[in-house]
mmCIF file of N, CA and C in Angstrom:
data_model
loop_
_atom_site.group_PDB
_atom_site.id
_atom_site.type_symbol
_atom_site.label_atom_id
_atom_site.label_comp_id
_atom_site.label_asym_id
_atom_site.label_seq_id
_atom_site.Cartn_x
_atom_site.Cartn_y
_atom_site.Cartn_z
ATOM 1 N N GLN A 914 1.052 -1.347 -0.151
ATOM 2 C CA GLN A 914 0.170 0.129 -0.412
ATOM 3 C C GLN A 914 0.736 1.173 0.160
ATOM 4 N N VAL A 915 0.780 1.871 -0.860
ATOM 5 C CA VAL A 915 1.141 2.904 -1.028
ATOM 6 C C VAL A 915 -0.265 4.629 -1.111
ATOM 7 N N GLN A 916 0.299 5.268 -0.345
ATOM 8 C CA GLN A 916 -0.116 6.491 -0.102
ATOM 9 C C GLN A 916 0.478 7.589 -0.418
ATOM 10 N N LEU A 917 -0.121 8.575 -0.987
ATOM 11 C CA LEU A 917 0.790 9.974 -1.832
ATOM 12 C C LEU A 917 0.183 11.261 -1.264
ATOM 13 N N VAL A 918 1.515 11.849 -1.604
ATOM 14 C CA VAL A 918 1.067 13.304 -0.369
ATOM 15 C C VAL A 918 1.144 14.260 -1.077
ATOM 16 N N GLU A 919 0.688 15.033 -1.963
ATOM 17 C CA GLU A 919 0.578 16.865 -2.958
ATOM 18 C C GLU A 919 1.428 18.093 -1.787
ATOM 19 N N SER A 920 2.612 18.588 -2.460
ATOM 20 C CA SER A 920 2.371 19.520 -2.391
ATOM 21 C C SER A 920 2.593 20.512 -2.939
ATOM 22 N N GLY A 921 2.274 22.161 -2.407
ATOM 23 C CA GLY A 921 3.275 23.186 -3.462
ATOM 24 C C GLY A 921 2.740 23.889 -4.174
ATOM 25 N N GLY A 922 1.144 23.212 -4.457
ATOM 26 C CA GLY A 922 0.592 24.182 -5.628
ATOM 27 C C GLY A 922 0.533 25.731 -5.024
ATOM 28 N N GLY A 923 0.174 26.632 -6.223
ATOM 29 C CA GLY A 923 -0.837 27.969 -6.135
ATOM 30 C C GLY A 923 -1.146 28.754 -6.656
ATOM 31 N N LEU A 924 -0.803 30.193 -6.942
ATOM 32 C CA LEU A 924 -1.140 31.153 -7.803
ATOM 33 C C LEU A 924 -0.115 31.772 -8.514
ATOM 34 N N VAL A 925 0.451 31.563 -9.830
ATOM 35 C CA VAL A 925 1.549 32.532 -10.441
ATOM 36 C C VAL A 925 1.431 33.104 -11.262
ATOM 37 N N GLN A 926 2.114 34.321 -12.282
ATOM 38 C CA GLN A 926 1.735 34.497 -12.923
ATOM 39 C C GLN A 926 2.678 33.721 -14.020
ATOM 40 N N SER A 927 2.474 34.390 -15.300
ATOM 41 C CA SER A 927 3.077 33.505 -16.429
ATOM 42 C C SER A 927 4.053 34.007 -16.751
ATOM 43 N N GLY A 928 4.747 32.747 -16.324
ATOM 44 C CA GLY A 928 6.542 32.392 -16.836
ATOM 45 C C GLY A 928 7.734 32.715 -15.625
ATOM 46 N N GLY A 929 6.411 32.698 -14.694
ATOM 47 C CA GLY A 929 7.045 31.844 -13.413
ATOM 48 C C GLY A 929 7.695 30.918 -12.580
ATOM 49 N N SER A 930 7.409 30.145 -11.662
ATOM 50 C CA SER A 930 8.335 29.021 -11.174
ATOM 51 C C SER A 930 7.006 28.618 -10.303
ATOM 52 N N LEU A 931 7.007 26.991 -10.515
ATOM 53 C CA LEU A 931 6.900 26.552 -8.947
ATOM 54 C C LEU A 931 7.684 25.530 -8.582
ATOM 55 N N ARG A 932 7.325 24.963 -7.561
ATOM 56 C CA ARG A 932 7.774 23.439 -7.393
ATOM 57 C C ARG A 932 6.898 22.229 -6.339
ATOM 58 N N LEU A 933 6.722 21.363 -7.219
ATOM 59 C CA LEU A 933 5.219 20.582 -6.462
ATOM 60 C C LEU A 933 6.140 20.035 -5.819
ATOM 61 N N SER A 934 5.704 19.022 -4.790
ATOM 62 C CA SER A 934 6.333 17.808 -3.983
ATOM 63 C C SER A 934 5.409 16.582 -3.852
ATOM 64 N N CYS A 935 5.459 15.518 -3.374
ATOM 65 C CA CYS A 935 5.263 14.419 -3.434
ATOM 66 C C CYS A 935 5.384 13.701 -2.679
ATOM 67 N N ALA A 936 5.081 13.181 -1.332
ATOM 68 C CA ALA A 936 5.100 12.349 -0.240
ATOM 69 C C ALA A 936 4.773 11.263 -0.233
ATOM 70 N N ALA A 937 5.573 10.208 -0.587
ATOM 71 C CA ALA A 937 5.111 8.650 -0.377
ATOM 72 C C ALA A 937 4.976 8.394 0.942
ATOM 73 N N SER A 938 4.146 7.862 0.798
ATOM 74 C CA SER A 938 4.150 6.298 3.293
ATOM 75 C C SER A 938 4.271 4.939 1.983
ATOM 76 N N GLY A 939 4.892 4.167 3.174
ATOM 77 C CA GLY A 939 5.559 3.246 2.612
ATOM 78 C C GLY A 939 6.225 2.560 1.740
ATOM 79 N N THR A 940 6.457 1.620 1.580
ATOM 80 C CA THR A 940 7.819 0.727 0.806
ATOM 81 C C THR A 940 7.408 0.875 -1.018
ATOM 82 N N ILE A 941 8.608 2.187 -1.243
ATOM 83 C CA ILE A 941 8.890 1.573 -2.690
ATOM 84 C C ILE A 941 9.627 1.284 -3.117
ATOM 85 N N TYR A 942 9.041 0.438 -4.169
ATOM 86 C CA TYR A 942 10.189 -0.704 -4.451
ATOM 87 C C TYR A 942 11.186 0.131 -5.346
ATOM 88 N N SER A 943 12.377 -1.076 -5.947
ATOM 89 C CA SER A 943 13.309 -0.044 -6.663
ATOM 90 C C SER A 943 11.838 0.031 -8.185
ATOM 91 N N ASN A 944 11.388 -0.608 -8.212
ATOM 92 C CA ASN A 944 10.989 -0.849 -9.604
ATOM 93 C C ASN A 944 10.091 -0.347 -10.089
ATOM 94 N N TYR A 945 9.162 0.805 -9.287
ATOM 95 C CA TYR A 945 8.424 1.425 -9.016
ATOM 96 C C TYR A 945 8.566 2.605 -9.927
ATOM 97 N N VAL A 946 7.658 3.046 -10.688
ATOM 98 C CA VAL A 946 7.889 4.683 -11.729
ATOM 99 C C VAL A 946 7.050 5.406 -10.905
ATOM 100 N N LEU A 947 7.224 6.387 -10.471
ATOM 101 C CA LEU A 947 6.585 7.321 -9.945
ATOM 102 C C LEU A 947 6.179 8.710 -10.912
ATOM 103 N N ALA A 948 5.172 9.359 -10.747
ATOM 104 C CA ALA A 948 4.731 10.453 -12.222
ATOM 105 C C ALA A 948 4.014 10.981 -11.674
ATOM 106 N N TRP A 949 4.355 12.646 -12.472
ATOM 107 C CA TRP A 949 2.967 13.896 -12.222
ATOM 108 C C TRP A 949 1.884 13.552 -13.379
ATOM 109 N N PHE A 950 0.983 13.971 -13.189
ATOM 110 C CA PHE A 950 -0.460 13.857 -14.460
ATOM 111 C C PHE A 950 -1.255 15.302 -13.652
ATOM 112 N N ARG A 951 -1.840 15.396 -14.788
ATOM 113 C CA ARG A 951 -2.519 16.306 -14.588
ATOM 114 C C ARG A 951 -3.865 16.534 -15.425
ATOM 115 N N GLN A 952 -4.307 17.141 -14.801
ATOM 116 C CA GLN A 952 -6.284 17.811 -15.137
ATOM 117 C C GLN A 952 -6.980 19.481 -15.229
ATOM 118 N N ALA A 953 -6.643 19.752 -16.336
ATOM 119 C CA ALA A 953 -7.794 20.627 -16.166
ATOM 120 C C ALA A 953 -9.274 20.795 -16.070
ATOM 121 N N PRO A 954 -9.963 21.403 -16.199
ATOM 122 C CA PRO A 954 -11.429 21.339 -16.336
ATOM 123 C C PRO A 954 -11.334 21.230 -17.520
ATOM 124 N N GLY A 955 -12.666 20.190 -17.716
ATOM 125 C CA GLY A 955 -13.250 19.814 -18.991
ATOM 126 C C GLY A 955 -12.330 19.322 -20.265
ATOM 127 N N ASN A 956 -11.056 18.565 -19.366
ATOM 128 C CA ASN A 956 -10.089 18.228 -20.112
ATOM 129 C C ASN A 956 -9.702 16.600 -19.269
ATOM 130 N N GLU A 957 -9.399 15.672 -20.265
ATOM 131 C CA GLU A 957 -8.979 14.466 -19.433
ATOM 132 C C GLU A 957 -7.484 14.384 -18.911
ATOM 133 N N ARG A 958 -7.518 13.957 -17.653
ATOM 134 C CA ARG A 958 -6.173 13.485 -16.843
ATOM 135 C C ARG A 958 -5.661 13.291 -17.973
ATOM 136 N N GLU A 959 -3.925 14.162 -18.167
ATOM 137 C CA GLU A 959 -2.648 14.251 -18.907
ATOM 138 C C GLU A 959 -1.322 13.052 -18.330
ATOM 139 N N PHE A 960 -0.963 12.301 -18.793
ATOM 140 C CA PHE A 960 0.765 12.828 -18.298
ATOM 141 C C PHE A 960 1.976 14.051 -18.418
ATOM 142 N N VAL A 961 2.233 14.116 -17.320
ATOM 143 C CA VAL A 961 2.928 15.190 -17.211
ATOM 144 C C VAL A 961 4.773 14.628 -17.577
ATOM 145 N N ALA A 962 4.454 14.498 -16.851
ATOM 146 C CA ALA A 962 6.298 13.410 -16.582
ATOM 147 C C ALA A 962 6.181 12.473 -15.448
ATOM 148 N N SER A 963 7.705 11.310 -15.105
ATOM 149 C CA SER A 963 7.613 10.025 -14.401
ATOM 150 C C SER A 963 8.547 10.081 -14.534
ATOM 151 N N VAL A 964 9.358 9.040 -13.294
ATOM 152 C CA VAL A 964 10.838 8.794 -12.857
ATOM 153 C C VAL A 964 10.958 7.317 -12.519
ATOM 154 N N SER A 965 11.940 7.434 -12.831
ATOM 155 C CA SER A 965 12.362 5.557 -12.232
ATOM 156 C C SER A 965 12.736 5.471 -11.043
ATOM 157 N N TRP A 966 12.320 4.648 -9.864
ATOM 158 C CA TRP A 966 12.636 5.072 -8.672
ATOM 159 C C TRP A 966 14.280 3.754 -8.840
ATOM 160 N N ARG A 967 14.541 2.800 -10.005
ATOM 161 C CA ARG A 967 16.173 2.081 -9.883
ATOM 162 C C ARG A 967 16.883 3.045 -10.915
ATOM 163 N N ASN A 968 16.817 3.502 -11.751
ATOM 164 C CA ASN A 968 17.915 4.083 -12.389
ATOM 165 C C ASN A 968 17.746 5.296 -12.383
ATOM 166 N N TYR A 969 16.626 5.869 -11.916
ATOM 167 C CA TYR A 969 16.358 7.664 -12.411
ATOM 168 C C TYR A 969 15.762 8.100 -13.633
ATOM 169 N N LYS A 970 15.328 6.701 -14.938
ATOM 170 C CA LYS A 970 14.848 7.099 -16.290
ATOM 171 C C LYS A 970 13.624 8.349 -16.109
ATOM 172 N N ARG A 971 14.064 9.439 -17.217
ATOM 173 C CA ARG A 971 13.058 10.431 -16.556
ATOM 174 C C ARG A 971 12.338 10.589 -18.002
ATOM 175 N N SER A 972 11.057 10.333 -18.239
ATOM 176 C CA SER A 972 10.480 11.551 -19.172
ATOM 177 C C SER A 972 8.897 12.226 -18.838
ATOM 178 N N TYR A 973 8.733 13.021 -19.933
ATOM 179 C CA TYR A 973 8.413 13.719 -20.762
ATOM 180 C C TYR A 973 7.432 14.260 -21.089
ATOM 181 N N ALA A 974 6.262 14.395 -21.196
ATOM 182 C CA ALA A 974 5.017 14.592 -21.962
ATOM 183 C C ALA A 974 5.913 16.623 -23.006
ATOM 184 N N GLU A 975 5.704 16.029 -24.650
ATOM 185 C CA GLU A 975 6.550 16.859 -25.328
ATOM 186 C C GLU A 975 6.264 18.910 -24.837
ATOM 187 N N SER A 976 4.287 19.220 -24.033
ATOM 188 C CA SER A 976 4.424 20.342 -23.759
ATOM 189 C C SER A 976 4.831 20.778 -22.914
ATOM 190 N N VAL A 977 5.966 20.321 -21.542
ATOM 191 C CA VAL A 977 6.714 20.556 -20.619
ATOM 192 C C VAL A 977 7.685 20.821 -21.527
ATOM 193 N N LYS A 978 8.390 19.571 -22.041
ATOM 194 C CA LYS A 978 9.805 19.274 -22.293
ATOM 195 C C LYS A 978 10.987 20.709 -22.331
ATOM 196 N N GLY A 979 11.377 20.603 -21.063
ATOM 197 C CA GLY A 979 12.375 22.253 -21.367
ATOM 198 C C GLY A 979 11.795 23.501 -20.269
ATOM 199 N N ARG A 980 11.142 22.576 -19.889
ATOM 200 C CA ARG A 980 9.828 24.159 -18.512
ATOM 201 C C ARG A 980 10.286 22.639 -17.410
ATOM 202 N N PHE A 981 10.175 21.970 -17.529
ATOM 203 C CA PHE A 981 9.844 20.947 -16.734
ATOM 204 C C PHE A 981 10.912 20.108 -16.645
ATOM 205 N N THR A 982 11.304 19.528 -14.652
ATOM 206 C CA THR A 982 12.038 18.922 -14.229
ATOM 207 C C THR A 982 11.542 17.776 -13.586
ATOM 208 N N ILE A 983 11.384 16.596 -13.405
ATOM 209 C CA ILE A 983 11.013 15.430 -12.465
ATOM 210 C C ILE A 983 11.937 14.822 -11.682
ATOM 211 N N TYR A 984 12.190 15.147 -10.398
ATOM 212 C CA TYR A 984 13.857 14.766 -9.612
ATOM 213 C C TYR A 984 12.546 13.821 -8.234
ATOM 214 N N ARG A 985 13.284 12.813 -7.602
ATOM 215 C CA ARG A 985 13.144 11.922 -6.922
ATOM 216 C C ARG A 985 14.353 11.655 -5.688
ATOM 217 N N ASP A 986 13.913 11.429 -4.310
ATOM 218 C CA ASP A 986 14.641 11.771 -3.506
ATOM 219 C C ASP A 986 13.873 10.465 -2.919
ATOM 220 N N ALA A 987 15.459 9.069 -3.084
ATOM 221 C CA ALA A 987 15.147 7.830 -2.629
ATOM 222 C C ALA A 987 15.050 8.304 -0.994
ATOM 223 N N ALA A 988 15.583 8.522 -0.434
ATOM 224 C CA ALA A 988 16.464 8.701 1.124
ATOM 225 C C ALA A 988 15.245 9.396 1.738
ATOM 226 N N GLU A 989 14.431 9.954 0.968
ATOM 227 C CA GLU A 989 13.321 10.994 1.760
ATOM 228 C C GLU A 989 11.982 10.485 1.154
ATOM 229 N N ASN A 990 11.816 9.420 -0.029
ATOM 230 C CA ASN A 990 10.829 8.613 -0.423
ATOM 231 C C ASN A 990 9.572 9.803 -1.252
ATOM 232 N N THR A 991 10.345 10.890 -1.828
ATOM 233 C CA THR A 991 9.507 12.288 -2.819
ATOM 234 C C THR A 991 10.117 12.456 -3.867
ATOM 235 N N VAL A 992 8.803 12.463 -4.385
ATOM 236 C CA VAL A 992 9.264 13.623 -6.441
ATOM 237 C C VAL A 992 8.657 14.990 -5.871
ATOM 238 N N ALA A 993 9.432 15.001 -7.045
ATOM 239 C CA ALA A 993 9.278 16.610 -6.508
ATOM 240 C C ALA A 993 9.098 16.949 -8.334
ATOM 241 N N LEU A 994 8.544 18.484 -8.335
ATOM 242 C CA LEU A 994 7.852 18.819 -10.570
ATOM 243 C C LEU A 994 8.836 19.895 -9.685
ATOM 244 N N GLN A 995 10.017 20.290 -10.759
ATOM 245 C CA GLN A 995 9.895 21.429 -11.165
ATOM 246 C C GLN A 995 9.750 22.230 -11.918
ATOM 247 N N MET A 996 8.916 23.300 -12.085
ATOM 248 C CA MET A 996 8.032 23.680 -13.526
ATOM 249 C C MET A 996 8.111 25.582 -12.712
ATOM 250 N N ASN A 997 8.730 25.634 -14.146
ATOM 251 C CA ASN A 997 9.168 26.548 -15.067
ATOM 252 C C ASN A 997 8.417 28.001 -15.831
ATOM 253 N N ALA A 998 8.787 28.461 -16.484
ATOM 254 C CA ALA A 998 8.561 29.284 -17.296
ATOM 255 C C ALA A 998 7.025 28.613 -17.317
ATOM 256 N N LEU A 999 5.963 28.800 -16.811
ATOM 257 C CA LEU A 999 4.755 28.438 -16.695
ATOM 258 C C LEU A 999 4.239 29.671 -17.720
ATOM 259 N N GLU A 1000 3.096 28.453 -17.826
ATOM 260 C CA GLU A 1000 2.125 29.232 -19.137
ATOM 261 C C GLU A 1000 0.205 29.293 -17.985
ATOM 262 N N PRO A 1001 -0.413 29.779 -19.340
ATOM 263 C CA PRO A 1001 -2.175 30.060 -18.338
ATOM 264 C C PRO A 1001 -2.551 28.339 -19.142
ATOM 265 N N GLU A 1002 -1.585 27.545 -19.742
ATOM 266 C CA GLU A 1002 -2.132 26.483 -20.373
ATOM 267 C C GLU A 1002 -2.097 25.891 -18.682
ATOM 268 N N ASP A 1003 -0.926 25.665 -19.004
ATOM 269 C CA ASP A 1003 -0.192 24.417 -17.702
ATOM 270 C C ASP A 1003 -1.488 24.990 -16.263
ATOM 271 N N THR A 1004 -2.280 25.673 -16.096
ATOM 272 C CA THR A 1004 -2.841 25.588 -14.766
ATOM 273 C C THR A 1004 -4.044 24.321 -15.357
ATOM 274 N N ALA A 1005 -4.415 23.657 -13.871
ATOM 275 C CA ALA A 1005 -4.672 22.730 -13.617
ATOM 276 C C ALA A 1005 -4.279 21.978 -12.425
ATOM 277 N N VAL A 1006 -4.707 21.007 -11.964
ATOM 278 C CA VAL A 1006 -4.972 20.288 -11.105
ATOM 279 C C VAL A 1006 -3.520 18.914 -11.112
ATOM 280 N N TYR A 1007 -2.727 18.752 -10.376
ATOM 281 C CA TYR A 1007 -1.509 17.871 -10.480
ATOM 282 C C TYR A 1007 -1.545 17.289 -9.588
ATOM 283 N N TYR A 1008 -1.126 15.475 -10.091
ATOM 284 C CA TYR A 1008 -1.402 14.315 -9.313
ATOM 285 C C TYR A 1008 -0.305 13.823 -9.303
ATOM 286 N N CYS A 1009 0.225 13.588 -8.541
ATOM 287 C CA CYS A 1009 1.543 11.825 -8.113
ATOM 288 C C CYS A 1009 0.419 10.523 -8.453
ATOM 289 N N ALA A 1010 1.164 10.131 -8.792
ATOM 290 C CA ALA A 1010 0.491 8.540 -8.749
ATOM 291 C C ALA A 1010 2.407 7.821 -9.363
ATOM 292 N N ALA A 1011 1.547 6.264 -8.360
ATOM 293 C CA ALA A 1011 2.860 5.201 -8.313
ATOM 294 C C ALA A 1011 2.044 4.392 -9.342
ATOM 295 N N ASP A 1012 3.206 3.493 -10.614
ATOM 296 C CA ASP A 1012 3.104 2.651 -11.130
ATOM 297 C C ASP A 1012 4.065 1.679 -9.976
ATOM 298 N N VAL A 1013 3.051 0.313 -9.739
ATOM 299 C CA VAL A 1013 3.494 -0.504 -9.124
ATOM 300 C C VAL A 1013 4.679 -1.929 -9.363
ATOM 301 N N ASP A 1014 3.761 -1.865 -10.987
ATOM 302 C CA ASP A 1014 4.187 -2.972 -12.173
ATOM 303 C C ASP A 1014 4.853 -2.689 -13.198
ATOM 304 N N PRO A 1015 5.344 -1.700 -13.510
ATOM 305 C CA PRO A 1015 6.177 -0.841 -14.869
ATOM 306 C C PRO A 1015 5.558 -1.842 -16.177
ATOM 307 N N GLY A 1016 4.945 -1.695 -17.568
ATOM 308 C CA GLY A 1016 5.007 -1.725 -18.801
ATOM 309 C C GLY A 1016 6.117 -1.117 -18.931
ATOM 310 N N SER A 1017 5.286 -1.640 -20.639
ATOM 311 C CA SER A 1017 6.938 -0.629 -21.444
ATOM 312 C C SER A 1017 5.973 1.463 -21.259
ATOM 313 N N ASN A 1018 4.472 1.706 -21.645
ATOM 314 C CA ASN A 1018 4.290 2.550 -21.229
ATOM 315 C C ASN A 1018 3.789 3.230 -19.535
ATOM 316 N N THR A 1019 4.768 3.756 -19.657
ATOM 317 C CA THR A 1019 5.158 4.562 -18.112
ATOM 318 C C THR A 1019 3.914 6.389 -18.567
ATOM 319 N N MET A 1020 3.167 6.371 -19.734
ATOM 320 C CA MET A 1020 2.708 7.612 -19.736
ATOM 321 C C MET A 1020 0.866 7.520 -20.116
ATOM 322 N N ALA A 1021 0.559 6.048 -19.244
ATOM 323 C CA ALA A 1021 -0.546 5.692 -19.061
ATOM 324 C C ALA A 1021 -0.995 5.887 -18.578
ATOM 325 N N MET A 1022 -2.269 6.428 -18.091
ATOM 326 C CA MET A 1022 -3.015 6.928 -16.783
ATOM 327 C C MET A 1022 -3.379 5.563 -16.118
ATOM 328 N N ALA A 1023 -3.505 4.142 -16.975
ATOM 329 C CA ALA A 1023 -4.284 3.472 -16.382
ATOM 330 C C ALA A 1023 -3.283 2.131 -16.041
ATOM 331 N N ALA A 1024 -1.340 2.765 -15.830
ATOM 332 C CA ALA A 1024 -1.075 2.276 -14.976
ATOM 333 C C ALA A 1024 -0.920 2.553 -14.737
ATOM 334 N N TYR A 1025 -1.032 3.573 -13.603
ATOM 335 C CA TYR A 1025 -1.114 3.473 -12.378
ATOM 336 C C TYR A 1025 -1.796 3.582 -11.374
ATOM 337 N N ASP A 1026 -1.577 2.709 -9.703
ATOM 338 C CA ASP A 1026 -1.897 2.415 -9.123
ATOM 339 C C ASP A 1026 -2.589 2.649 -7.930
ATOM 340 N N TYR A 1027 -1.460 4.066 -8.028
ATOM 341 C CA TYR A 1027 -1.893 4.441 -5.934
ATOM 342 C C TYR A 1027 -1.841 6.187 -6.815
ATOM 343 N N TRP A 1028 -2.772 7.130 -6.209
ATOM 344 C CA TRP A 1028 -3.092 8.517 -7.043
ATOM 345 C C TRP A 1028 -3.619 8.951 -5.126
ATOM 346 N N GLY A 1029 -2.518 10.497 -5.665
ATOM 347 C CA GLY A 1029 -2.811 11.419 -4.200
ATOM 348 C C GLY A 1029 -4.154 12.165 -4.512
ATOM 349 N N GLN A 1030 -3.966 12.898 -4.709
ATOM 350 C CA GLN A 1030 -4.981 14.689 -3.761
ATOM 351 C C GLN A 1030 -5.395 15.180 -4.648
ATOM 352 N N GLY A 1031 -4.152 15.466 -4.992
ATOM 353 C CA GLY A 1031 -3.994 16.360 -5.860
ATOM 354 C C GLY A 1031 -4.143 18.057 -5.580
ATOM 355 N N THR A 1032 -3.665 18.395 -6.879
ATOM 356 C CA THR A 1032 -2.636 20.052 -5.581
ATOM 357 C C THR A 1032 -3.014 20.654 -7.317
ATOM 358 N N GLN A 1033 -4.083 21.962 -7.009
ATOM 359 C CA GLN A 1033 -4.640 22.666 -8.129
ATOM 360 C C GLN A 1033 -2.742 23.866 -8.051
ATOM 361 N N VAL A 1034 -2.748 24.436 -9.226
ATOM 362 C CA VAL A 1034 -1.586 25.259 -9.887
ATOM 363 C C VAL A 1034 -2.074 25.949 -10.795
ATOM 364 N N THR A 1035 -2.228 27.146 -10.580
ATOM 365 C CA THR A 1035 -3.186 28.408 -11.479
ATOM 366 C C THR A 1035 -1.845 29.827 -12.073
ATOM 367 N N VAL A 1036 -1.831 29.763 -13.214
ATOM 368 C CA VAL A 1036 -1.212 30.570 -13.764
ATOM 369 C C VAL A 1036 -2.080 31.293 -14.167
ATOM 370 N N SER A 1037 -1.936 32.803 -14.007
ATOM 371 C CA SER A 1037 -2.636 33.911 -14.213
ATOM 372 C C SER A 1037 -2.196 34.443 -15.638
ATOM 373 N N SER A 1038 -2.319 35.347 -16.321
ATOM 374 C CA SER A 1038 -1.682 35.838 -17.599
ATOM 375 C C SER A 1038 -1.990 36.808 -17.568
#
């Protein structure tokens, strides 16, 4: 059983930065993949970034490449998302998720077994 708690959301102006954090309780095994997804009003939840707990392999959605960076701290069991050059289109609820049996596609929402409650990010123009 894994519990995920996000923090760090808020209101920021376009071009600004925010850092989200996800604290994981329970055992995070080395084969796990942790990720961030987001969901804007009226839209489906979409993949943002993921990181492999074992080898730190990271993946990003095209829309955030070069602006967002995902980090993981195995000692603290935390995953962070550093978001720079934020745009109004980044406004969404951001969710942390854990995949305990990752396959080839770590960008699919259905692959993830545990989810946090989400944190709101609002970017004003």
